[in-house]
Coordinates of N, CA and C in Angstrom, one line a residue:
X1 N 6.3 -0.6 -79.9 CA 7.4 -1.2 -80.5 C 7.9 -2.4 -79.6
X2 N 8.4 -3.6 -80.8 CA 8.9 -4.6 -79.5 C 10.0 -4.4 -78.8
X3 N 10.2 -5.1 -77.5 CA 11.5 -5.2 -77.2 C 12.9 -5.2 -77.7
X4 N 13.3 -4.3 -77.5 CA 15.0 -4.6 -78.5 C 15.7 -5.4 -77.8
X5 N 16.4 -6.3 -77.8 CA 17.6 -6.9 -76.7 C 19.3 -6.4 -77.4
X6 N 19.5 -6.1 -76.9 CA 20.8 -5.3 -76.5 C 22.1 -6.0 -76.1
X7 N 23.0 -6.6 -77.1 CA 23.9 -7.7 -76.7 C 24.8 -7.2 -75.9
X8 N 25.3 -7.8 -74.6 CA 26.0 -7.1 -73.7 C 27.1 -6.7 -73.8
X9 N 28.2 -7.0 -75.2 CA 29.1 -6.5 -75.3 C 29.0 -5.6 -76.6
X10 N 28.2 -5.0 -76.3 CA 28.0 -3.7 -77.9 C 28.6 -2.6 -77.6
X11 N 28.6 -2.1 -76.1 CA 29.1 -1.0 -75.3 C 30.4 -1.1 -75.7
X12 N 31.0 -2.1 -75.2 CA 32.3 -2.4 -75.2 C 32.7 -2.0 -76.7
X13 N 32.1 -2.9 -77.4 CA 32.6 -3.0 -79.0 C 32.7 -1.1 -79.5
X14 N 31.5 -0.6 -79.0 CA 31.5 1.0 -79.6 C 32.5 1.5 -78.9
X15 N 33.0 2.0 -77.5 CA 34.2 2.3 -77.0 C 35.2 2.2 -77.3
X16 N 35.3 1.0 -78.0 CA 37.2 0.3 -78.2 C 37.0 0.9 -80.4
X17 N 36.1 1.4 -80.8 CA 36.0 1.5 -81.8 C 36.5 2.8 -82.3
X18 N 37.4 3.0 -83.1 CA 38.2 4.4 -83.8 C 37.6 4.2 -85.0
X19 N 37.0 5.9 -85.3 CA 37.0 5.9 -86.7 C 38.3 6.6 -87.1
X20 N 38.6 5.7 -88.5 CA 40.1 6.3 -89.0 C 39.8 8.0 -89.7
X21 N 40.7 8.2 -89.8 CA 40.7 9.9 -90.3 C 40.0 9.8 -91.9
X22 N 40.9 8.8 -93.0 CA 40.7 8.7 -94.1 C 39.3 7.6 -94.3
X23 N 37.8 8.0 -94.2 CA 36.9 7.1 -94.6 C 36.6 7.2 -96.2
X24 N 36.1 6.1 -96.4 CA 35.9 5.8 -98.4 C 34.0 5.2 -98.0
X25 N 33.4 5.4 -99.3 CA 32.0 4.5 -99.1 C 32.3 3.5 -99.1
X26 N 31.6 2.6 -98.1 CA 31.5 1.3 -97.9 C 33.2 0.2 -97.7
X27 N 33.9 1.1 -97.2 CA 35.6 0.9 -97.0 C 35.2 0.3 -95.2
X28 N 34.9 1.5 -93.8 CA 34.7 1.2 -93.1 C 33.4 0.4 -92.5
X29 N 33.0 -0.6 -91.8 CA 32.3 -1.0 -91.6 C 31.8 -0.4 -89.9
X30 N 30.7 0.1 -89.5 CA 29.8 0.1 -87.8 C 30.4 -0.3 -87.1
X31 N 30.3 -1.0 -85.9 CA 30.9 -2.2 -85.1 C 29.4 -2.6 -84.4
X32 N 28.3 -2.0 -85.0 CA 27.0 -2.3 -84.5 C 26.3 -3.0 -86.1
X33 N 25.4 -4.1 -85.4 CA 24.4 -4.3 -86.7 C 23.5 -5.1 -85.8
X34 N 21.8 -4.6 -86.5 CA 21.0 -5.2 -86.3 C 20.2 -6.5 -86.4
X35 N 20.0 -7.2 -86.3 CA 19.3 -8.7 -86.6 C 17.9 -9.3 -86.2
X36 N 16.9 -9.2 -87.1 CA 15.9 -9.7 -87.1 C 15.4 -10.7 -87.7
X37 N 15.1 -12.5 -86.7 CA 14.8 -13.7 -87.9 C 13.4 -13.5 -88.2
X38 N 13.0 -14.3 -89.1 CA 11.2 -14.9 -89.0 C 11.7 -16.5 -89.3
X39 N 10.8 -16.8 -88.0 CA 10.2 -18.0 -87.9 C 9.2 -18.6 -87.4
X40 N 8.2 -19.4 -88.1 CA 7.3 -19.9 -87.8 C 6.2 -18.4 -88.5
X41 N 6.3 -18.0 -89.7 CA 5.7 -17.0 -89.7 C 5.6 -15.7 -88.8
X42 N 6.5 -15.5 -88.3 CA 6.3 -14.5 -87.5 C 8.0 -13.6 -87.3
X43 N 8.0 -12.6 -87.3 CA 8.8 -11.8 -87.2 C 9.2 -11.9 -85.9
X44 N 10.9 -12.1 -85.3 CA 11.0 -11.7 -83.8 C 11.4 -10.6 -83.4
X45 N 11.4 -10.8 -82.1 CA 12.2 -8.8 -81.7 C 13.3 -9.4 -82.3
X46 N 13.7 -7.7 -83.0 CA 15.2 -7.4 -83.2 C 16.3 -7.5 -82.1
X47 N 17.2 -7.4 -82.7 CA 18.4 -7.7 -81.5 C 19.8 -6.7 -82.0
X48 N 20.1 -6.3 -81.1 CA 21.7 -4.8 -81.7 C 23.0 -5.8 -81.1
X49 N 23.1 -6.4 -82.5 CA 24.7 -6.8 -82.3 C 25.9 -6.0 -82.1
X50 N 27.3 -6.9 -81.3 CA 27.9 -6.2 -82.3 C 28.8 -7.1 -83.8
X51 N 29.5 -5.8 -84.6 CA 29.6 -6.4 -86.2 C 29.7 -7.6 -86.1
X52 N 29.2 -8.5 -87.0 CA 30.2 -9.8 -86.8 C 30.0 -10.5 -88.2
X53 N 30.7 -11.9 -88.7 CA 30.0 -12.9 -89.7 C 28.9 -13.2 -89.3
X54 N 28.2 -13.6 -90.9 CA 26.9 -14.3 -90.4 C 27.2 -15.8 -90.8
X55 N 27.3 -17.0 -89.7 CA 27.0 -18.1 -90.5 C 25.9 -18.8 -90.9
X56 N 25.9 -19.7 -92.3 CA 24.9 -19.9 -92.8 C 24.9 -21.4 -93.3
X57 N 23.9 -22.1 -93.4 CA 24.1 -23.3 -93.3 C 24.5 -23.6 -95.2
X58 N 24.5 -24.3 -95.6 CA 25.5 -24.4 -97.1 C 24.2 -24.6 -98.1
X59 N 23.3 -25.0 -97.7 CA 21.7 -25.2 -98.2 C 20.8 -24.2 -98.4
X60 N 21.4 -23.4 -97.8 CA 20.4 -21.9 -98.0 C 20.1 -21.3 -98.8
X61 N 18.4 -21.0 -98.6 CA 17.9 -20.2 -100.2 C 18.9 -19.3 -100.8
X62 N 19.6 -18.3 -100.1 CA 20.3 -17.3 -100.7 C 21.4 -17.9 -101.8
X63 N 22.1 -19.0 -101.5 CA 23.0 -19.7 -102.1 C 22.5 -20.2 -103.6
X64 N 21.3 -20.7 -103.4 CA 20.7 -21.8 -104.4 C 19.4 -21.3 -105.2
X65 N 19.1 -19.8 -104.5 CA 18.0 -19.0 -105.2 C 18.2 -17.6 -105.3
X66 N 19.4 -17.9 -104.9 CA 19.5 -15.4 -104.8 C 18.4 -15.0 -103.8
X67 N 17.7 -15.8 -103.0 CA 16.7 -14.8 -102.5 C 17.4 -14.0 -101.3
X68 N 18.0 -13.1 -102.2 CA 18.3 -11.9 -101.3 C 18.1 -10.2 -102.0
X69 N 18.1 -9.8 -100.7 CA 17.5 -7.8 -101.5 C 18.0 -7.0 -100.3
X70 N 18.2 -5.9 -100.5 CA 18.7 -4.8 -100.2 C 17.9 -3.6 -100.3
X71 N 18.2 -2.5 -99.5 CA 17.8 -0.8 -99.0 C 19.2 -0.4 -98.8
X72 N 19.3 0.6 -99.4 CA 20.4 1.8 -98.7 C 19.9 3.2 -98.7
X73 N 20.6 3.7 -97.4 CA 20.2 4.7 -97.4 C 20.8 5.7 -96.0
X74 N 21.0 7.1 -96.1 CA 22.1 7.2 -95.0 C 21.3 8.2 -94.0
X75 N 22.0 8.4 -93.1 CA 21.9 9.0 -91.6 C 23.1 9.9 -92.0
X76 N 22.6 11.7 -91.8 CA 23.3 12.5 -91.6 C 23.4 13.3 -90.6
X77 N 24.3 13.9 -90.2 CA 24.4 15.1 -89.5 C 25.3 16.2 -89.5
X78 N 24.7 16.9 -90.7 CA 25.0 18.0 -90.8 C 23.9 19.4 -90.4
X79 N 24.5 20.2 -89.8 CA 23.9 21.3 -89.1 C 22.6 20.8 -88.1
X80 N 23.1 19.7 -87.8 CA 21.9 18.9 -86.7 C 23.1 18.3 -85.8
X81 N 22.8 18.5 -84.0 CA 23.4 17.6 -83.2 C 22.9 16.0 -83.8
X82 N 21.8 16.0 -84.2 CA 21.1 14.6 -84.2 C 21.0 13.6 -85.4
X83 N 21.3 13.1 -85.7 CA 21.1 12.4 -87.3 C 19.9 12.3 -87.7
X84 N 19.6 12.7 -89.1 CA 18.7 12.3 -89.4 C 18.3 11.5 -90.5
X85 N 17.5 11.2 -91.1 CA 17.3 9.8 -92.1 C 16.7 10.6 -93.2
X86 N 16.6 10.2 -94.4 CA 15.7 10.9 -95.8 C 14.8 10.0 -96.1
X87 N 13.3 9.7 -95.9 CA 12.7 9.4 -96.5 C 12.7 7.9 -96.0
X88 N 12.9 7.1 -94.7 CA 13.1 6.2 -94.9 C 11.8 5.2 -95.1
X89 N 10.4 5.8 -95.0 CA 9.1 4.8 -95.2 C 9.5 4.5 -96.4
X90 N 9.9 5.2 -97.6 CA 10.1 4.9 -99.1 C 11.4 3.7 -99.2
X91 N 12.3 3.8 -98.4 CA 13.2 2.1 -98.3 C 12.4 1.0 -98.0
X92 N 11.5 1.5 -96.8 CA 10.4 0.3 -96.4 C 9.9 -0.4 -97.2
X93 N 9.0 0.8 -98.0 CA 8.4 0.4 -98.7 C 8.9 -0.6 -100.6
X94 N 10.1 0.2 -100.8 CA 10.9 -0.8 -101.4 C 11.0 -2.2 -101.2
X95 N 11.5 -2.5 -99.5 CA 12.0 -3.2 -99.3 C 11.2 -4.2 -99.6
X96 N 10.0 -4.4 -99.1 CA 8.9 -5.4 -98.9 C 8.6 -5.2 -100.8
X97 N 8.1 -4.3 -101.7 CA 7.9 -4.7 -103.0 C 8.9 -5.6 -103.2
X98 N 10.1 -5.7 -103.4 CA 11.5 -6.7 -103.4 C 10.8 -7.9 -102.7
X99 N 10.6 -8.0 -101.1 CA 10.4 -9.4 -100.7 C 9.6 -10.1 -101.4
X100 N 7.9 -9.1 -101.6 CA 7.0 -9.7 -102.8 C 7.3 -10.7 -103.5
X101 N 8.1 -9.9 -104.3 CA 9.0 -10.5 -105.7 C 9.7 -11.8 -105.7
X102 N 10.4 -12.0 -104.5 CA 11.2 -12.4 -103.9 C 10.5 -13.8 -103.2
X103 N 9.4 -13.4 -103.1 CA 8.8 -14.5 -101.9 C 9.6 -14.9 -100.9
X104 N 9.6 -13.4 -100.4 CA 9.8 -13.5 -98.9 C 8.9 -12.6 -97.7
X105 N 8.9 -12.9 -96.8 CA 8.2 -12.3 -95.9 C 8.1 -10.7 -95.7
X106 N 7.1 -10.1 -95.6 CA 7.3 -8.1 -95.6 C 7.9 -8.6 -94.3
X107 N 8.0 -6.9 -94.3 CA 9.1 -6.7 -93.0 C 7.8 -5.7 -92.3
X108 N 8.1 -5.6 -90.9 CA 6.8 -4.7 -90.1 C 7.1 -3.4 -90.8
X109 N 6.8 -2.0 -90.8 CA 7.4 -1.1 -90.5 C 8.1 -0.7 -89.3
X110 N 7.4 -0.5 -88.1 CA 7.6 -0.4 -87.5 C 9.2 -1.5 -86.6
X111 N 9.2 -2.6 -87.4 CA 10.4 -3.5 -86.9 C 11.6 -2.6 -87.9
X112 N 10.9 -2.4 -88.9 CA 12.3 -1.7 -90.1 C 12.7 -0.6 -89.5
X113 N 11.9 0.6 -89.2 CA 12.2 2.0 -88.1 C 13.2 1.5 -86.8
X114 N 12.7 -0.1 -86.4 CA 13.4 0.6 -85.1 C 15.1 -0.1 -85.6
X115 N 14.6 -0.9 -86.4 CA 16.2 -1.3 -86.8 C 16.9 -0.1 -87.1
X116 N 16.8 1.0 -88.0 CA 17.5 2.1 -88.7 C 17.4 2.7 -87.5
X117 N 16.7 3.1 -86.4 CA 16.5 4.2 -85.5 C 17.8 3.3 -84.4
X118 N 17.9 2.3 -84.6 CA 18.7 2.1 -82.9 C 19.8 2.0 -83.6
X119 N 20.2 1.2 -84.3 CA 21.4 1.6 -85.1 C 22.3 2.6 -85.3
X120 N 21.3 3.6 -86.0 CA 21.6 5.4 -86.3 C 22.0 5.9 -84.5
X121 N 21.3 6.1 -83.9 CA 21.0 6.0 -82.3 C 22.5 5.6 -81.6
X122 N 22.3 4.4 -81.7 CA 23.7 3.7 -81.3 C 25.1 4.5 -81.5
X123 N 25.5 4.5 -83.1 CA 26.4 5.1 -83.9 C 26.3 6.5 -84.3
X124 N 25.5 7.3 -83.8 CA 25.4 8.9 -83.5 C 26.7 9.4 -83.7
X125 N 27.8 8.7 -82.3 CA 29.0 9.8 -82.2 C 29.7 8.8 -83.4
X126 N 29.7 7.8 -84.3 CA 30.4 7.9 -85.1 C 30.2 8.7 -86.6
X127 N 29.3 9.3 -87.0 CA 28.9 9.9 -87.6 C 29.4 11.4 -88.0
X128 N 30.4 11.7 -89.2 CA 31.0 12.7 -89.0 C 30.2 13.8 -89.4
X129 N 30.1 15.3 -88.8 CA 29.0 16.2 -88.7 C 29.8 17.1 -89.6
X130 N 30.1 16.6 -91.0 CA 30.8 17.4 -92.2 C 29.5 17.1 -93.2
X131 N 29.9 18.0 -94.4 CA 28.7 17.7 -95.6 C 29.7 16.6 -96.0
X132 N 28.8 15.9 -97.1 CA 29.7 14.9 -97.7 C 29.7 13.7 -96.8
X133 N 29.4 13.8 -95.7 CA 29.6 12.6 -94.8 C 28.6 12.1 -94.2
X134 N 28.6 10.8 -94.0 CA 27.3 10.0 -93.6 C 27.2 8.9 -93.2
X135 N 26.5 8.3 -92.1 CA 26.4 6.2 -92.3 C 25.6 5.9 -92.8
X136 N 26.4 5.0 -93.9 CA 25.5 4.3 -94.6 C 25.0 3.1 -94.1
X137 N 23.5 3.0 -94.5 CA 22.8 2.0 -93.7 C 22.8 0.8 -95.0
X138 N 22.3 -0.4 -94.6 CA 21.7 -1.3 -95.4 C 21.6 -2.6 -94.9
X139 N 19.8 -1.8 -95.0 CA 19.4 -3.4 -94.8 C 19.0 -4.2 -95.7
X140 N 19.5 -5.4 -94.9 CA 19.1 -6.7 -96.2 C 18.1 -7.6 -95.8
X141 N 17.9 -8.6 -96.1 CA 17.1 -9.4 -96.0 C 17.5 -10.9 -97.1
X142 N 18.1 -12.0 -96.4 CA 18.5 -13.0 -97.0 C 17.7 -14.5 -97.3
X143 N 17.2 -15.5 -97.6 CA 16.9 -16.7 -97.4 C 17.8 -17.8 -96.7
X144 N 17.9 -17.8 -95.5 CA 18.0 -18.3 -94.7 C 17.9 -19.7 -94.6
X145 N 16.8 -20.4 -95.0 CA 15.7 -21.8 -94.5 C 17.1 -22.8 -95.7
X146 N 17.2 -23.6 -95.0 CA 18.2 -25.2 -95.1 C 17.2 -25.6 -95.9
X147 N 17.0 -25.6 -97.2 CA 16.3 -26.4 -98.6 C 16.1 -25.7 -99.9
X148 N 16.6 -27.0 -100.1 CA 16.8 -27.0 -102.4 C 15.6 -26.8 -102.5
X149 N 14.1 -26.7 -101.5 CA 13.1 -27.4 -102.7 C 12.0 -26.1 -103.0

């Protein structure tokens, strides 16, 4: 697996982070997210932010072609200290039919695992160990590249 780089204030960000008592789906947000670019054809190491905007230049495929797609899918822990994932080769594999389509780049597996694994990983103790409860993950994958053409 590649290198993950680990932004030095993620610690911090998880520490100073309260989960409220009353959570709703997709109401609270991590204070962790992962980021993987491609350029030049090639996939880089991932990197474990913490939360933040993404800026984007005003030209971008996403804007001017929708080329964007999604996976969801959650991390539980119920009757496990550990979280665990359902099925996540089957988001993988999603994902990349979508980029196909999409004409955009597959994603490694192995780059997709370690995103969901360090993330889940990371955000363990936020994770409430009730049924009914879970992080929800989702990864995206957006068009990026500055051009109409």
């Amino acid at each position: 697996m590649e290198q993950l780089n680990i932004h030095p204030e993620l610690n911090t960000e998880l520490l100073n982070f309260k989960l409220p008592e009353k959570l709703g789906f997709g109401n609270i947000m991590a204070p962790v997210m992962f980021k993987a670019d491609y350029n030049n054809g090639n996939w880089e190491s991932g990197q474990l932010l913490p939360y933040a905007a993404i800026s984007l230049d005003p030209a971008s495929k996403v804007f001017h072609f929708a080329q964007i797609l999604f996976e969801g899918l959650k991390a539980y822990k119920v009757e496990t200290v550990h979280p665990v994932l359902f099925r996540p080769e089957e988001n993988w594999q999603r994902l990349n039919r979508s980029a196909q389509r999409m004409l955009m780049p597959e994603l490694p597996q192995k780059l997709f695992m370690q995103a969901l694994c360090s993330v889940t990983a990371f955000c363990q103790d936020l994770i409430p160990a009730k049924p009914l409860h879970s992080l929800y993950l989702r990864p995206f994958m957006i068009g990026t590249q500055a051009s109409l053409s």
